[in-house]
């Protein structure tokens, strides 16, 4: 990724250089220092951007407050405001071939979790897809740097009301995650896995009642199943 000069490598080198002077810091502390050197408040914010490997090859206007995200996106996608639809963002695969199977592109935001701690948070939006591999929204709840995320959902594993594929008109989708007291930051957005196009509009992020079911890949079943392997 061209926007970040290998931050993890920088952190490793910094830690090694300090150790040569008998100054010892943890890997997490080193990551925090590098994040601040690159102009970010902390490592969580930087790491949330690190998948945004390059700016899209064909630029569109960018909605205020949003940034590109993705993997291997620079040569294969364009993202931004759809010039033909007011209030609509788009991620489009522009390469006809040679797109890596794990590549994706979209837009995202990162915000402080402070106002949402102890609450159940719902992200909702409307999506529309055309000839799409996958079009979806996502949300992640992070603690302080160096620890595993506290919650994540990108709708990819759902059996119903999940990510969209192929062709679909405007469809409402929602993600619901709990925000623990130790949460530090919240990251959310939408993306496309090639091929095709996904459009997104009417994003809403709001606290909801406890009777709204939580979604996400880490939900566990209430008990074991098929222990006899039949």
XYZ file of C-alpha atoms in Angstrom:
230
model
C 0.000 0.000 0.000
C 1.516 3.224 -1.159
C 0.002 5.492 1.514
C 1.748 3.714 4.401
C 5.522 2.990 4.412
C 5.165 -0.530 5.957
C 4.038 0.598 9.438
C 4.620 -2.810 11.061
C 8.132 -2.928 9.647
C 8.719 0.590 10.972
C 7.522 -0.507 14.414
C 9.835 -3.519 14.415
C 12.811 -1.384 13.384
C 12.008 1.241 16.003
C 11.774 -1.351 18.752
C 15.089 -2.891 17.673
C 16.841 0.485 17.506
C 15.656 1.413 20.994
C 16.733 -1.972 22.346
C 20.246 -1.280 21.063
C 20.226 1.703 23.424
C 18.888 -0.373 26.328
C 15.427 1.156 25.932
C 12.794 -1.571 25.849
C 9.200 -1.089 24.774
C 6.468 -3.578 23.851
C 5.398 -4.270 20.284
C 2.093 -2.540 20.983
C 3.821 0.575 22.284
C 6.003 0.636 19.188
C 2.938 0.450 16.950
C 1.384 3.377 18.807
C 4.502 5.500 18.286
C 4.574 4.726 14.560
C 0.882 5.570 14.198
C 1.463 8.990 15.775
C 4.525 9.546 13.571
C 2.308 8.969 10.521
C -0.233 11.498 11.741
C -2.875 9.185 13.271
C -4.302 9.371 16.764
C -3.484 5.739 17.515
C -2.743 2.343 15.992
C -6.441 1.370 15.819
C -7.193 4.205 13.438
C -4.128 3.492 11.304
C -4.721 -0.253 11.110
C -8.313 0.333 10.032
C -6.949 2.259 7.048
C -4.205 -0.176 6.146
C -6.363 -2.303 3.858
C -6.945 0.767 1.701
C -3.919 -0.131 -0.395
C -4.126 2.585 -3.036
C -6.389 5.371 -4.234
C -8.772 4.203 -6.981
C -7.314 4.370 -10.476
C -10.296 6.354 -11.764
C -11.171 9.005 -9.226
C -14.676 9.972 -8.176
C -15.675 12.671 -5.734
C -15.300 11.571 -2.130
C -18.133 12.192 0.379
C -16.999 14.246 3.373
C -15.992 12.110 6.343
C -15.475 8.940 4.296
C -12.231 7.362 3.096
C -11.493 4.540 0.639
C -10.943 1.045 1.978
C -10.058 -2.187 0.293
C -7.379 -4.648 -0.746
C -5.491 -4.415 -4.052
C -8.037 -1.783 -5.041
C -5.955 0.790 -6.894
C -5.811 -0.875 -10.298
C -9.116 -2.670 -10.228
C -11.833 -0.466 -8.698
C -13.128 3.047 -8.384
C -15.017 4.305 -5.350
C -16.707 7.555 -4.385
C -19.875 9.522 -5.034
C -21.941 8.349 -7.989
C -22.038 11.400 -10.294
C -25.495 10.450 -11.561
C -27.253 9.833 -8.207
C -27.346 12.400 -5.420
C -26.511 11.016 -1.974
C -25.333 7.679 -3.363
C -21.846 6.172 -3.051
C -20.524 3.541 -5.435
C -17.797 0.912 -5.635
C -17.201 -0.438 -9.126
C -14.836 -3.035 -10.541
C -13.244 -1.454 -13.606
C -10.754 -4.152 -14.579
C -12.095 -6.845 -16.886
C -9.540 -9.467 -15.869
C -6.663 -10.098 -13.524
C -8.504 -9.029 -10.363
C -7.191 -11.016 -7.361
C -9.842 -13.222 -5.837
C -9.479 -11.640 -2.401
C -9.584 -8.039 -3.628
C -12.335 -5.627 -2.596
C -12.999 -1.897 -2.449
C -15.389 0.481 -0.735
C -15.704 3.408 1.657
C -15.450 3.575 5.440
C -15.418 5.759 8.545
C -13.667 5.410 11.910
C -15.163 7.032 15.018
C -14.662 7.051 18.773
C -16.665 4.463 20.714
C -17.053 6.764 23.727
C -20.655 7.825 23.047
C -21.776 4.241 22.414
C -20.126 2.255 25.221
C -22.536 -0.089 26.965
C -25.085 0.247 24.167
C -26.350 -1.983 21.365
C -25.482 -0.308 18.071
C -27.160 -0.771 14.717
C -25.652 0.141 11.347
C -28.139 0.130 8.493
C -28.035 1.184 4.855
C -29.609 0.503 1.503
C -27.608 -1.392 -1.124
C -28.099 -1.968 -4.825
C -25.944 -4.301 -6.933
C -25.421 -5.106 -10.590
C -23.532 -8.205 -11.745
C -21.830 -8.124 -8.333
C -19.654 -10.763 -6.790
C -20.555 -9.470 -3.314
C -21.894 -6.127 -2.124
C -22.205 -5.606 1.620
C -21.953 -3.311 4.629
C -19.686 -4.045 7.610
C -18.942 -2.867 11.147
C -16.137 -3.614 13.629
C -15.741 -2.706 17.316
C -12.120 -2.374 18.502
C -10.499 -2.079 21.944
C -7.176 -0.393 22.613
C -4.310 -1.271 20.274
C -2.864 -4.745 20.162
C -5.986 -6.631 21.235
C -8.506 -8.655 19.271
C -11.579 -6.823 17.984
C -14.616 -6.973 20.254
C -17.216 -7.433 17.540
C -17.419 -7.770 13.778
C -19.986 -8.441 11.062
C -19.813 -8.085 7.278
C -22.943 -10.192 6.576
C -20.877 -12.645 4.499
C -21.823 -15.754 6.514
C -25.517 -15.160 6.896
C -28.092 -17.605 5.569
C -30.663 -14.830 5.137
C -30.671 -11.044 4.896
C -26.962 -11.064 4.155
C -24.612 -9.709 1.511
C -25.991 -9.160 -1.979
C -24.785 -10.826 -5.179
C -25.726 -10.662 -8.835
C -28.431 -8.093 -9.564
C -30.682 -6.522 -6.954
C -32.636 -3.284 -6.606
C -32.386 -1.169 -3.443
C -32.370 -3.480 -0.423
C -32.198 -2.587 3.269
C -29.524 -4.317 5.309
C -28.525 -3.957 8.981
C -25.800 -5.006 11.404
C -26.276 -4.989 15.191
C -23.337 -5.267 17.611
C -22.881 -4.637 21.312
C -20.321 -1.980 22.257
C -18.529 -3.103 25.450
C -17.256 -0.636 28.015
C -13.663 -1.384 26.922
C -14.402 -0.409 23.301
C -12.158 2.325 21.940
C -13.158 2.791 18.283
C -15.855 1.849 15.785
C -15.220 1.273 12.083
C -17.906 0.794 9.448
C -18.611 1.084 5.745
C -19.475 -0.872 2.628
C -17.501 -2.733 -0.025
C -17.631 -4.680 -3.274
C -15.898 -7.923 -4.080
C -15.426 -8.062 -7.843
C -16.969 -8.195 -10.309
C -19.752 -5.678 -10.830
C -20.993 -2.613 -8.985
C -22.495 -1.862 -5.577
C -24.286 1.367 -4.689
C -24.954 2.442 -1.080
C -27.144 5.142 0.446
C -29.066 6.183 3.581
C -26.536 5.052 6.184
C -27.749 5.212 9.785
C -25.814 4.474 12.974
C -27.944 4.427 16.105
C -28.377 2.787 19.491
C -31.203 0.255 19.603
C -33.117 -1.584 22.314
C -31.828 -4.753 23.955
C -34.567 -6.816 22.268
C -33.021 -6.176 18.836
C -30.992 -9.343 18.083
C -27.226 -9.015 17.760
C -25.710 -10.097 14.440
C -22.106 -11.029 13.701
C -19.728 -13.876 12.985
C -19.008 -14.535 16.653
C -22.502 -15.452 17.766
C -22.481 -18.920 19.315
C -25.222 -21.565 19.144
C -27.147 -22.229 22.350
C -25.888 -25.834 22.521
C -23.992 -28.558 20.681
C -25.357 -30.245 17.547
C -24.741 -33.501 15.706
C -22.323 -34.970 18.212
C -22.724 -38.394 16.558
C -21.519 -36.987 13.223
C -24.451 -38.446 11.265
